[in-house]
Short mmCIF file of C-alpha atoms in Angstrom, two decimals:
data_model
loop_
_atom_site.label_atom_id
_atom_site.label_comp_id
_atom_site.label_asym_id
_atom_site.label_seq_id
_atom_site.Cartn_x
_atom_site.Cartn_y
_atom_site.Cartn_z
CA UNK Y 4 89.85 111.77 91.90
CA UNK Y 5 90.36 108.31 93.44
CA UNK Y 6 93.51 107.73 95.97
CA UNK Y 7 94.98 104.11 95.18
CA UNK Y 8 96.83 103.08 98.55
CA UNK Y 9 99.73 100.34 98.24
CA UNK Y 10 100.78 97.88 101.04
CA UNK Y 11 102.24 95.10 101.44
CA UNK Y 12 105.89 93.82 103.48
CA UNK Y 13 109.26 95.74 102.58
CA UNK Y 14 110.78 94.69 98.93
CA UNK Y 15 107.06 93.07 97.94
CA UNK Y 16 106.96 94.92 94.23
CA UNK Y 17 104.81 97.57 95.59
CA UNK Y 18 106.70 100.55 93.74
CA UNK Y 19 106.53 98.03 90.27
CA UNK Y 20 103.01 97.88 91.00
CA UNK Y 21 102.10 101.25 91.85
CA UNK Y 22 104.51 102.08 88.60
CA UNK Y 23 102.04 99.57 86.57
CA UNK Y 24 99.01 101.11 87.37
CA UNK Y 25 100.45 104.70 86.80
CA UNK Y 26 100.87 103.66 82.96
CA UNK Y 27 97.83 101.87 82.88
CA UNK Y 28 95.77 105.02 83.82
CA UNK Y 29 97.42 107.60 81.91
CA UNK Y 30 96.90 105.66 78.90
CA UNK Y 31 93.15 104.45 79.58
CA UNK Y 32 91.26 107.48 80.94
CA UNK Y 33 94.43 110.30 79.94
CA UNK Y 34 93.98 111.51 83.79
CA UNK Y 35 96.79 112.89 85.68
CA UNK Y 36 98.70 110.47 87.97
CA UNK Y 37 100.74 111.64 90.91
CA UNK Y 38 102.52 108.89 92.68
CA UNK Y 39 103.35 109.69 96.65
CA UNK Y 40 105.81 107.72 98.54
CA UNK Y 41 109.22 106.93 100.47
CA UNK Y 42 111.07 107.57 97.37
CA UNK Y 43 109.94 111.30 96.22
CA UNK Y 44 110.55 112.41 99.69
CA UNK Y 45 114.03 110.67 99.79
CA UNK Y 46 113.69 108.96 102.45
CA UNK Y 47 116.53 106.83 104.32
CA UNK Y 48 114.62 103.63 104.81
CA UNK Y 49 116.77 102.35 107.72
CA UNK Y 50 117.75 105.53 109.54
CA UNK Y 51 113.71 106.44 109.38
CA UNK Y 52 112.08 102.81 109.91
CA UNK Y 53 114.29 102.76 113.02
CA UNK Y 54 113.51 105.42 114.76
CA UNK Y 55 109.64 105.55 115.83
CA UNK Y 56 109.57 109.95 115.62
CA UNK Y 57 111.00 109.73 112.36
CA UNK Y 58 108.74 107.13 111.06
CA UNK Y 59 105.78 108.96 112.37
CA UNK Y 60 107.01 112.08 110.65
CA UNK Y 61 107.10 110.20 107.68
CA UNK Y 62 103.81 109.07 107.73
CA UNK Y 63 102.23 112.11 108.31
CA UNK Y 64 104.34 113.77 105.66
CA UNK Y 65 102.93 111.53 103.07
CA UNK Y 66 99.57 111.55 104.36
CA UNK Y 67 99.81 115.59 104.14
CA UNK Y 68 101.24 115.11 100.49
CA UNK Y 69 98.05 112.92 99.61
CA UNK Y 70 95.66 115.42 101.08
CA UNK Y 71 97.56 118.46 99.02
CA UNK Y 72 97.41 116.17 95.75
CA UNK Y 73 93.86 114.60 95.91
CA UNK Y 74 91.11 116.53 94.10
CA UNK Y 75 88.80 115.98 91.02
CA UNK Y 76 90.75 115.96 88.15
CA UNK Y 77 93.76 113.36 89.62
CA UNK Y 78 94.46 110.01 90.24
CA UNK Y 79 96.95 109.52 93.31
CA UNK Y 80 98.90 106.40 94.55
CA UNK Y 81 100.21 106.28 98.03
CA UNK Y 82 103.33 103.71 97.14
CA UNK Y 83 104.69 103.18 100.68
CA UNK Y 84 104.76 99.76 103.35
CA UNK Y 85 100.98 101.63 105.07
CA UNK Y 86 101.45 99.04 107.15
CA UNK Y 87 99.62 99.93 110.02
CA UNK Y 88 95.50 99.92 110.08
CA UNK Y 89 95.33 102.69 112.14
CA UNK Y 90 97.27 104.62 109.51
CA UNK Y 91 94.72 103.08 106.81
CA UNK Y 92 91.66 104.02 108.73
CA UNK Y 93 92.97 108.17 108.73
CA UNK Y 94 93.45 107.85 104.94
CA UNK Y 95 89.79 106.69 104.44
CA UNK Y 96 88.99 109.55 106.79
CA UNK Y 97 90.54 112.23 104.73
CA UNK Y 98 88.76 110.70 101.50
CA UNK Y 99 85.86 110.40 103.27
CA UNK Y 100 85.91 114.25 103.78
CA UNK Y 101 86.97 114.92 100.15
CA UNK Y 102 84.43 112.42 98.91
CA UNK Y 103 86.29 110.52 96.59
CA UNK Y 104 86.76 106.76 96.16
CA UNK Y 105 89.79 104.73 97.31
CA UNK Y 106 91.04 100.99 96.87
CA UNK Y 107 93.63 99.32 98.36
CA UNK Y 108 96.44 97.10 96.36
CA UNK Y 109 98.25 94.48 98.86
CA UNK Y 110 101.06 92.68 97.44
CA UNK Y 111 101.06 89.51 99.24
CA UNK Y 112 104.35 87.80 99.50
CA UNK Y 113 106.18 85.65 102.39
CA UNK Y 114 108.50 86.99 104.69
CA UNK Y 115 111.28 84.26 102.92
CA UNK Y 116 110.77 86.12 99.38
CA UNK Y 117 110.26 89.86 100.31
CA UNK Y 118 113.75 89.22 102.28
CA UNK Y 119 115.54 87.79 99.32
CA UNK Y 120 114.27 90.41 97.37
CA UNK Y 121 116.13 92.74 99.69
CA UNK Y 122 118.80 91.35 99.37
CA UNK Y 123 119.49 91.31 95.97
CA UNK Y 124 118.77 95.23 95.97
CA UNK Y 125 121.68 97.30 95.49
CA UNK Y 126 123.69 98.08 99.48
CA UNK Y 127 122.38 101.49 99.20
CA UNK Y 128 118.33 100.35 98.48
CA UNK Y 129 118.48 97.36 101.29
CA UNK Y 130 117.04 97.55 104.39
CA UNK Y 131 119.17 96.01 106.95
CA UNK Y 132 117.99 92.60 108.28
CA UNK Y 133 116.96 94.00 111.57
CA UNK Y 134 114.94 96.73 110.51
CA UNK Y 135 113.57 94.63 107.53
CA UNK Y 136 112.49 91.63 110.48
CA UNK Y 137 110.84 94.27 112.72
CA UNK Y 138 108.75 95.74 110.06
CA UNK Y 139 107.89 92.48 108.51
CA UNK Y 140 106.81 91.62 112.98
CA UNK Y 141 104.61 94.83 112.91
CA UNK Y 142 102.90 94.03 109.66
CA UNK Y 143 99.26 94.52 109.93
CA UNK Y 144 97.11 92.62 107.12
CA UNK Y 145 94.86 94.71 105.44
CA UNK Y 146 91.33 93.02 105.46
CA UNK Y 147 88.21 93.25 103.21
CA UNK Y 148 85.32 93.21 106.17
CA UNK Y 149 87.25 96.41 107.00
CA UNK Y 150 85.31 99.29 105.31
CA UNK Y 151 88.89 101.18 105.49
CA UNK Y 152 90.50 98.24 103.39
CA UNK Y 153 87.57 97.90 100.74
CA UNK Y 154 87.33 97.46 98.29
CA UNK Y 155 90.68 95.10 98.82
CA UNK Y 156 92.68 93.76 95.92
CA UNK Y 157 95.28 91.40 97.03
CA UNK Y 158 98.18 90.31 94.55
CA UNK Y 159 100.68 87.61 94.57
CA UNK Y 160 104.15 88.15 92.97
CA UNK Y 161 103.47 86.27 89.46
CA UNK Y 162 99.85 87.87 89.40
CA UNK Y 163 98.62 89.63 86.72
CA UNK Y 164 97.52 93.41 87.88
CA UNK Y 165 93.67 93.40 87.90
CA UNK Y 166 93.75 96.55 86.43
CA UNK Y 167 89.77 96.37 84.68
CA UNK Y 168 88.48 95.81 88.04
CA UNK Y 169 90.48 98.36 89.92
CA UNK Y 170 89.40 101.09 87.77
CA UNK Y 171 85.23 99.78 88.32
CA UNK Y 172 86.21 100.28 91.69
CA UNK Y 173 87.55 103.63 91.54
CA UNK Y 174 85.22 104.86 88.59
CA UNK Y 175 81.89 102.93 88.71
CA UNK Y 176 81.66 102.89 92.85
CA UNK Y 177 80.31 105.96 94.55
CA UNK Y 178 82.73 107.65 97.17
CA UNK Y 179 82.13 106.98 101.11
CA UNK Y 180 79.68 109.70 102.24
CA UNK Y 181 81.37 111.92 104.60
CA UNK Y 182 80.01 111.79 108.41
CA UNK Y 183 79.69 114.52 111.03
CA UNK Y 184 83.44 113.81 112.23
CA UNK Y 185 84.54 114.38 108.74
CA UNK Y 186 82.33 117.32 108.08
CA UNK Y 187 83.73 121.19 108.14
CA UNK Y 188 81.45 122.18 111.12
CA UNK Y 189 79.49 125.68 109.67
CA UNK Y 190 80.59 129.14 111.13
CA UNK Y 191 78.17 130.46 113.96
CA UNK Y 192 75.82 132.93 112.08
CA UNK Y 193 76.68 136.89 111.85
CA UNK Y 194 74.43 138.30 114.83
CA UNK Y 195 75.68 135.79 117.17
CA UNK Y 196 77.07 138.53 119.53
CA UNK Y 197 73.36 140.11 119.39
CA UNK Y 198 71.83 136.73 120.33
CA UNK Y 199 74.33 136.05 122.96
CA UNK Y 200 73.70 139.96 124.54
CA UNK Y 201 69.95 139.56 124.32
CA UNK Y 202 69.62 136.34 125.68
CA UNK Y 203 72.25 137.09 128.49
CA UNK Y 204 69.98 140.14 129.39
CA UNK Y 205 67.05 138.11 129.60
CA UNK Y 206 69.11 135.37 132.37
CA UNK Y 207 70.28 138.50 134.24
CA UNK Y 208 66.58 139.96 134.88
CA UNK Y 209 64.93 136.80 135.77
CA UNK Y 210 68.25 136.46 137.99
CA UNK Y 211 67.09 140.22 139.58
CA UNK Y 212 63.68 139.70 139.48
CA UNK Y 213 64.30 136.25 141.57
CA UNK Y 214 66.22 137.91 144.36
CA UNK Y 215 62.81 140.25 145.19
CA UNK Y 216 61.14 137.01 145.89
CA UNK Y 217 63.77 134.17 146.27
CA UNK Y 218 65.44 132.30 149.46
CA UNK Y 219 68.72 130.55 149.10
CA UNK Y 220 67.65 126.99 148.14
CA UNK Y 221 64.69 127.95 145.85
CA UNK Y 222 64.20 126.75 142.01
CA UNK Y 223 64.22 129.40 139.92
CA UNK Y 224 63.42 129.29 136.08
CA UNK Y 225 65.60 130.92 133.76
CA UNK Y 226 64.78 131.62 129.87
CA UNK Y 227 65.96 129.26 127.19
CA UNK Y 228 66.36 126.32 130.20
CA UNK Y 229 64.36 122.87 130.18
CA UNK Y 230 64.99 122.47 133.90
CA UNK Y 231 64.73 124.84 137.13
CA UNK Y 232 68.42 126.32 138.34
CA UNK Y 233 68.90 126.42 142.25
CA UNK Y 234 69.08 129.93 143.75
CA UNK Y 235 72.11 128.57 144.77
CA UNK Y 236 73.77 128.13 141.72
CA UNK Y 237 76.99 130.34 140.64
CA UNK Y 238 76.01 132.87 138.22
CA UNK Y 239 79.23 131.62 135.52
CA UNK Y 240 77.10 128.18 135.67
CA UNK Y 241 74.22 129.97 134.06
CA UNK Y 242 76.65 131.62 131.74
CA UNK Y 243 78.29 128.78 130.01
CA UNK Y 244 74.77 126.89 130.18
CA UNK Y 245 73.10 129.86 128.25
CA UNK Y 246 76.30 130.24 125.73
CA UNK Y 247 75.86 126.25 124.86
CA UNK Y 248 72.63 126.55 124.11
CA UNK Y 249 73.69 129.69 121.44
CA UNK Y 250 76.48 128.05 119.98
#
């Protein structure tokens, strides 16, 4: 089912959002909702958000989460800062490979009132000023003519949720169709090792039969090639050449 992803700055009302469309769906459509973020792993906002190997641990921790969680029976919301587009483009990638829609919520607020909002948090829930100024500096905007931040719904802090068109979105808009990169690449075919043996004894005896004939420097042709192979060539060249052309 559809993966709702969250961003916005620190302290933006992302969790109150993500926590609004959790009860909106489990009443309207009875589906399962799992919500993935900072919070169910525990996270310690400042000692991971200042430290770039813990913050890319993080990230890939809830991306791994996501992928474990998504299938056809659930809704899941990634509630965390997804900040980065880079990071947004790999989570359209993964639903592109399960095939299954995805929006993207952005709670717009100014640096002025996500900081206040901070700190009026309780000691433990704030981020400290200089971690909450450097994320707030690496802030990446999410942005519709991006197919990886489309369908975009951007919401302002006295906004009403648009939660109608957020489920057409999910629900009435078919999935990104997966691409070759995406794609579980099929498993060679079960008499591979016989095609690879016969073909490999067809190279070698055009190989012998050349020598009868053959001076260093002649063209040769060799089965399953487009182009003539130098006498000269190294035999291991004709090897891998004849293996690509199996595989």
């Amino acid at each position: 089912m559809p993966l709702i992803v969250m961003s916005g700055f620190p302290c933006s009302g992302k969790t109150r959002r993500a926590k609004e469309l959790k009860d909106y769906f489990e009443q309207s459509s009875k589906l399962k909702v799992h919500i993935v973020g900072d919070e169910a792993l525990g996270v310690d906002k400042n000692s991971v958000y200042g430290d770039s190997q813990k913050e890319k641990n993080v990230r890939a921790s809830l991306k791994a989460e996501v992928e474990r969680k998504v299938n056809k029976d659930d809704i899941v919301i990634l509630d965390s800062l997804n900040y980065i587009k880079g990071y947004r483009y790999e989570l359209f990638c993964l639903i592109k490979h399960t095939q299954t829609p995805l929006c993207l919520v952005y709670c717009l607020t100014s640096h002025e009132e996500s900081s206040l909002w901070n700190t009026s948090r309780e000691a433990a829930e704030q981020y400290t000023q200089d971690i909450f100024d450097a994320l707030v500096l690496r802030f990446e905007s999410p942005d519709s003519r991006n197919r990886w931040d489309s369908p975009l719904f951007t919401v302002l802090k006295d906004d009403t949720l648009p939660l109608e068109a957020i489920s057409d979105a999910l629900f009435k808009r078919k999935a990104p169709p997966p691409n070759q990169s995406t794609q579980s690449q099929p498993l060679s075919s079960a008499n591979f090792l016989y095609e690879l043996d016969k073909i490999t004894q067809d190279v070698l005896m055009a190989i012998f039969n050349a020598q009868k004939t053959s001076v260093p420097g002649d063209l040769i042709s060799v089965p399953g090639a487009t182009e003539k192979i130098s006498f000269l060539d190294k035999f291991l060249l004709i090897c891998v050449h004849v293996f690509c052309s199996v595989a």
